[in-house]
Coordinates of C-alpha atoms in Angstrom, one line a residue:
M85 CA 20.1 68.3 -31.7
V86 CA 23.8 68.9 -31.5
R87 CA 25.6 69.5 -34.7
V88 CA 29.5 69.6 -34.6
A89 CA 32.3 70.2 -37.2
G90 CA 35.6 69.0 -37.2
I91 CA 38.5 70.2 -39.6
D92 CA 41.6 68.3 -40.1
C93 CA 44.5 70.4 -41.8
G94 CA 47.4 68.1 -42.6
T95 CA 50.5 68.2 -44.7
N96 CA 48.8 67.1 -47.9
S97 CA 45.1 67.6 -47.4
I98 CA 42.4 69.5 -45.6
R99 CA 39.1 67.7 -44.6
L100 CA 35.7 68.8 -43.1
L101 CA 33.2 66.7 -41.2
V102 CA 29.8 68.3 -40.2
A103 CA 27.8 65.6 -38.2
D104 CA 25.1 65.1 -35.7
A105 CA 25.4 63.4 -32.4
V106 CA 23.3 60.4 -32.2
T107 CA 22.8 58.5 -28.9
A108 CA 23.2 54.6 -28.8
D109 CA 19.5 54.1 -29.2
G110 CA 19.6 56.1 -32.6
A111 CA 18.0 59.2 -31.5
R112 CA 19.5 62.5 -32.1
A113 CA 20.7 64.1 -29.0
D114 CA 19.9 67.3 -27.4
A115 CA 22.7 69.2 -25.6
A116 CA 22.0 67.7 -22.2
R117 CA 21.7 64.2 -23.6
T118 CA 24.8 64.5 -25.6
D119 CA 27.0 65.7 -22.7
A120 CA 26.0 62.8 -20.6
A121 CA 26.3 60.4 -23.4
A122 CA 29.8 61.6 -24.4
A123 CA 31.0 61.2 -20.9
G124 CA 29.8 57.6 -21.1
S125 CA 31.1 56.9 -24.7
T126 CA 27.5 56.2 -26.0
T127 CA 27.3 58.8 -28.6
R128 CA 28.2 58.3 -32.3
L129 CA 28.3 60.7 -35.2
E130 CA 26.0 60.6 -38.1
D131 CA 27.6 62.4 -41.1
V132 CA 25.9 65.4 -42.5
H133 CA 28.7 66.5 -44.8
R134 CA 32.2 65.2 -45.4
E135 CA 34.7 66.7 -47.9
M136 CA 38.4 66.5 -48.7
R137 CA 40.7 68.7 -50.8
V138 CA 44.4 68.3 -51.5
V139 CA 46.1 71.7 -50.7
R140 CA 49.7 70.4 -50.0
L141 CA 49.9 72.9 -47.1
G142 CA 53.4 71.2 -46.2
Q143 CA 54.8 72.0 -49.7
G144 CA 58.6 72.4 -49.0
V145 CA 58.2 72.5 -45.3
D146 CA 60.6 69.8 -44.6
A147 CA 63.4 71.5 -46.5
T148 CA 62.7 75.1 -45.5
G149 CA 60.7 75.0 -42.3
M150 CA 58.5 77.5 -43.7
L151 CA 54.9 77.6 -45.2
A152 CA 55.0 78.6 -48.9
P153 CA 52.8 81.5 -49.7
E154 CA 51.1 79.6 -52.4
A155 CA 50.4 76.7 -50.2
L156 CA 48.8 79.1 -47.7
E157 CA 46.7 80.6 -50.4
R158 CA 45.5 77.2 -51.5
T159 CA 44.6 76.3 -47.9
F160 CA 42.9 79.6 -47.2
T161 CA 40.7 79.2 -50.5
A162 CA 39.4 75.8 -49.2
A163 CA 39.0 77.1 -45.5
D164 CA 36.8 80.0 -47.0
D165 CA 34.6 77.3 -48.6
Y166 CA 34.5 75.1 -45.5
A167 CA 33.7 78.1 -43.3
A168 CA 30.7 78.9 -45.4
T169 CA 29.5 75.3 -45.2
V170 CA 30.0 75.2 -41.5
R171 CA 27.7 78.3 -41.1
S172 CA 25.1 77.2 -43.7
L173 CA 24.6 73.8 -42.0
G174 CA 24.4 75.3 -38.6
A175 CA 27.1 73.6 -36.6
E176 CA 27.1 74.6 -33.0
R177 CA 30.7 73.4 -32.1
V178 CA 33.8 73.7 -34.3
R179 CA 37.3 72.3 -33.7
F180 CA 40.1 73.0 -36.2
V181 CA 43.2 70.9 -35.8
A182 CA 46.5 71.4 -37.7
T183 CA 49.2 68.6 -37.6
S184 CA 52.7 67.9 -39.0
A185 CA 53.2 70.8 -41.4
M186 CA 52.2 73.3 -38.7
R187 CA 54.3 71.7 -36.3
D188 CA 57.4 72.2 -38.4
A189 CA 56.6 75.8 -39.8
G190 CA 58.3 78.7 -38.4
N191 CA 55.8 81.3 -40.0
R192 CA 52.6 79.6 -38.6
D193 CA 51.3 82.9 -37.1
E194 CA 50.0 84.0 -40.5
F195 CA 48.1 80.6 -40.8
V196 CA 46.6 81.0 -37.3
E197 CA 45.4 84.5 -38.0
G198 CA 43.8 83.4 -41.2
I199 CA 41.9 80.5 -39.8
R200 CA 40.7 82.5 -36.8
E201 CA 39.2 85.1 -39.2
R202 CA 37.5 82.5 -41.2
F203 CA 36.2 80.3 -38.5
G204 CA 36.0 82.4 -35.3
V205 CA 38.1 79.7 -33.4
D206 CA 41.8 79.3 -33.1
P207 CA 43.4 76.4 -34.9
E208 CA 44.9 74.0 -32.5
I209 CA 48.4 72.8 -33.5
V210 CA 48.3 69.6 -31.8
A211 CA 51.2 67.4 -30.6
G212 CA 52.1 64.0 -32.3
T213 CA 50.7 62.2 -29.4
E214 CA 47.4 63.9 -29.5
E215 CA 47.2 63.4 -33.2
A216 CA 47.8 59.7 -32.5
A217 CA 45.0 59.6 -29.8
L218 CA 42.4 61.4 -32.1
S219 CA 43.2 59.0 -35.0
F220 CA 42.6 56.1 -32.6
A221 CA 39.4 57.5 -31.3
G222 CA 38.1 58.0 -34.9
A223 CA 39.0 54.4 -35.9
A224 CA 37.8 52.9 -32.8
S225 CA 34.4 54.6 -33.1
V226 CA 33.1 52.4 -35.8
L227 CA 35.1 49.1 -35.0
A228 CA 34.6 46.6 -32.4
L229 CA 37.6 46.4 -30.0
E230 CA 38.2 43.9 -27.2
E231 CA 39.7 44.5 -23.8
G232 CA 43.0 42.9 -23.6
R233 CA 43.5 42.4 -27.4
P234 CA 45.4 45.6 -28.4
V235 CA 45.2 46.6 -32.0
L236 CA 47.7 48.8 -33.7
V237 CA 46.2 51.8 -35.7
V238 CA 48.5 53.3 -38.2
D239 CA 47.7 56.8 -39.5
L240 CA 49.8 57.4 -42.6
G241 CA 49.7 61.1 -43.3
G242 CA 51.7 63.7 -45.6
G243 CA 54.3 64.7 -43.0
S244 CA 54.1 62.2 -40.1
T245 CA 52.9 58.7 -39.4
E246 CA 51.1 57.8 -36.1
F247 CA 51.4 54.5 -34.3
V248 CA 48.8 53.9 -31.8
L249 CA 48.4 50.7 -29.7
G250 CA 45.2 50.4 -27.8
D251 CA 42.1 48.3 -27.0
A252 CA 38.5 48.8 -25.9
R253 CA 39.8 50.7 -22.7
G254 CA 41.6 53.3 -24.9
V255 CA 45.2 54.2 -25.9
I256 CA 47.9 52.1 -24.4
A257 CA 51.0 53.7 -26.1
A258 CA 51.4 56.1 -29.0
A259 CA 54.2 57.6 -31.1
S260 CA 54.2 60.2 -33.9
I261 CA 57.2 59.8 -36.3
D262 CA 58.3 62.5 -38.9
M263 CA 57.8 60.1 -42.0
G264 CA 55.0 60.7 -44.4
C265 CA 54.2 60.5 -48.2
V266 CA 55.0 64.2 -48.8
R267 CA 58.0 64.4 -46.8
L268 CA 59.6 61.3 -48.3
T269 CA 58.6 62.2 -51.9
E270 CA 60.5 65.6 -51.3
R271 CA 63.5 64.0 -49.8
H272 CA 64.1 61.0 -52.1
L273 CA 61.6 60.1 -54.8
H274 CA 62.5 62.5 -57.6
S275 CA 62.4 60.2 -60.7
D276 CA 59.5 58.8 -62.8
P277 CA 59.2 56.2 -61.6
P278 CA 61.7 56.2 -58.6
T279 CA 65.1 54.4 -59.2
P280 CA 66.2 51.7 -57.0
D281 CA 68.7 54.0 -55.2
E282 CA 66.0 56.5 -54.3
I283 CA 63.7 53.7 -53.2
A284 CA 66.5 52.3 -50.9
A285 CA 67.3 55.7 -49.4
A286 CA 63.7 56.1 -48.6
E287 CA 63.5 52.7 -47.1
R288 CA 66.4 53.5 -44.7
D289 CA 64.5 56.5 -43.5
V290 CA 61.4 54.5 -42.9
D291 CA 63.5 51.9 -41.1
A292 CA 64.9 54.6 -38.9
G293 CA 61.4 55.9 -38.2
L294 CA 60.2 52.5 -37.3
A295 CA 63.0 52.1 -34.8
R296 CA 61.9 55.3 -33.3
A297 CA 58.2 54.2 -32.9
L298 CA 59.4 51.0 -31.3
A299 CA 61.0 53.1 -28.7
G300 CA 57.6 54.1 -27.5
V301 CA 55.2 51.4 -28.8
A302 CA 55.3 47.7 -28.4
L303 CA 54.4 47.1 -32.0
G304 CA 54.9 43.4 -31.6
E305 CA 51.9 43.3 -28.9
A306 CA 49.4 43.9 -31.6
T307 CA 46.9 41.4 -32.4
A308 CA 45.6 43.2 -35.6
I309 CA 46.5 46.2 -37.7
I310 CA 44.2 49.0 -38.9
G311 CA 45.4 51.5 -41.5
V312 CA 43.8 54.8 -42.0
A313 CA 44.1 58.1 -44.1
G314 CA 44.4 58.7 -47.8
S315 CA 47.5 56.8 -48.9
I316 CA 46.2 53.7 -47.2
T317 CA 42.7 53.9 -48.6
T318 CA 44.0 54.5 -52.1
I319 CA 46.3 51.5 -51.8
T320 CA 43.4 49.5 -50.8
A321 CA 41.3 50.8 -53.7
H322 CA 44.4 49.7 -56.0
A323 CA 44.4 46.2 -54.4
L324 CA 40.7 45.8 -54.9
R325 CA 41.0 47.2 -58.5
L326 CA 37.8 49.4 -58.0
P327 CA 36.2 51.0 -60.9
T328 CA 36.0 54.1 -58.9
Y329 CA 36.8 55.4 -55.4
Q330 CA 34.2 53.6 -53.4
P331 CA 34.3 54.4 -49.6
E332 CA 31.8 51.8 -48.9
R333 CA 33.9 49.0 -50.3
I334 CA 37.2 50.2 -48.9
H335 CA 36.0 50.7 -45.3
A336 CA 36.6 47.6 -43.2
A337 CA 38.3 45.8 -46.1
E338 CA 40.6 43.2 -44.9
L339 CA 43.4 42.2 -47.2
T340 CA 46.3 39.9 -46.8
I341 CA 49.7 41.5 -46.3
G342 CA 50.7 39.8 -49.7
Q343 CA 47.8 41.5 -51.3
I344 CA 48.8 44.9 -49.9
T345 CA 52.4 44.5 -50.5
D346 CA 51.7 43.7 -54.3
A347 CA 49.5 46.7 -54.7
C348 CA 52.3 48.7 -53.0
A349 CA 55.0 47.5 -55.3
D350 CA 52.8 48.2 -58.4
L351 CA 52.1 51.8 -57.4
L352 CA 55.7 52.4 -56.7
A353 CA 56.8 51.1 -60.0
L354 CA 54.3 53.0 -62.1
T355 CA 54.9 56.3 -63.9
R356 CA 53.2 59.4 -63.1
G357 CA 51.0 59.1 -66.1
E358 CA 50.0 55.6 -65.2
R359 CA 49.1 56.6 -61.6
A360 CA 47.0 59.5 -62.8
A361 CA 45.1 57.2 -65.1
L362 CA 43.9 55.0 -62.3
P363 CA 40.2 55.5 -61.8
Y364 CA 40.2 55.8 -57.9
M365 CA 43.3 58.0 -57.8
H366 CA 42.9 61.6 -56.5
P367 CA 44.8 64.0 -58.6
G368 CA 46.3 65.4 -55.4
R369 CA 47.7 62.0 -54.5
V370 CA 49.4 61.3 -57.8
D371 CA 52.7 62.6 -56.9
V372 CA 53.0 61.2 -53.4
I373 CA 51.2 57.7 -53.5
G374 CA 54.5 55.9 -54.4
A375 CA 55.9 57.0 -51.0
G376 CA 52.9 56.3 -49.2
A377 CA 53.0 52.6 -50.6
L378 CA 56.7 52.4 -49.6
V379 CA 56.0 53.5 -46.1
W380 CA 52.8 51.0 -45.6
R381 CA 54.5 48.1 -47.0
R382 CA 57.6 48.5 -44.9
I383 CA 55.5 48.9 -41.7
L384 CA 53.5 45.9 -42.4
A385 CA 56.5 43.8 -42.9
R386 CA 58.1 44.9 -39.8
V387 CA 54.9 44.4 -37.6
S388 CA 54.5 41.0 -39.2
E389 CA 58.1 40.2 -38.3
L390 CA 57.7 41.5 -34.7
T391 CA 54.5 39.4 -34.2
G392 CA 56.4 36.3 -35.4
G393 CA 53.9 36.1 -38.4
A394 CA 50.7 36.1 -36.3
I395 CA 49.5 39.2 -38.2
T396 CA 48.8 38.2 -41.7
T397 CA 46.1 40.6 -42.7
A398 CA 45.4 44.3 -42.3
V399 CA 42.1 46.3 -42.1
T400 CA 41.5 49.6 -43.7
S401 CA 39.2 52.2 -42.0
E402 CA 37.8 55.3 -43.7
H403 CA 37.2 56.8 -40.3
D404 CA 40.3 58.4 -38.7
I405 CA 41.4 61.6 -37.1
L406 CA 38.7 63.7 -38.6
D407 CA 36.1 61.6 -36.8
G408 CA 38.1 61.8 -33.6
I409 CA 38.2 65.6 -33.8
A410 CA 34.3 65.9 -34.2
L411 CA 33.9 63.4 -31.5
S412 CA 36.3 65.4 -29.2
T413 CA 34.0 68.3 -29.3
L414 CA 31.2 66.3 -27.4
A415 CA 33.9 65.2 -24.9
E416 CA 35.1 68.7 -24.2
S417 CA 31.4 69.9 -23.6
A418 CA 31.0 67.2 -21.0
S419 CA 34.1 68.0 -19.1

């Protein structure tokens, strides 16, 4: 049996997935079968342990270009626990990926050394294009895609947002744009709730980001749109008015753009206290979900416009870059 571990260290959260490789026939794979299966894309992952903690590693990075000492401390505390879990569950292959905050940070060496000490592997600070490809692989691993019918996967993170157009053959085009819920909150949304002027300034940032994304990705060619990551799953929970955060109801939920836009407007208008009281709101998302909602509704409006109104709904996936990271450990062993 092959057991793998993937760690996704983003601007807002750090997440762990320990999973077993399972072949298409449902059998757990030994190393030889897994390598062959990975090469033929016939292996999926079966969760053993999945965990998320909000550590806000990217605190202040947009303004200072440096990781704050307290942010590093929070991240290393979570990493200590994750490393112990990986060892106790017997994962054979481990991949640790860091994204937007680490790409921006000038003092990343301290982070790299700390993660190496804890996991015995170097953290990989991946480029935005690889982050996008991993997000697409994770979402595509549990969704039925068709050749010639490209879908747009949007990974809305804390520091960046990835736009990936692809179909059953894989990625067609991808772009990573420096606009995320932490970055925009720190730049613009300072009032409780945000003022119209703050919202307008943030929207101008998002519109500029969408223009940059369009330079590399033909968003108008999408036949469907899939949203991943914590901001989008939380917005979906709000639109569904769930009594608690329920991943099984959020995953594969398809909502109209109107439903999502209404949920986004509501979250952006709520006070911090009102957001914190929502039963599905993670405490670490309370401060940044308004910016996440602003970004998501702006993206949906633009994609709908570019497709001539052909896209009227969006699907939410609970599977994303974290799944892509874990899956990539199998592909690496096959190469």
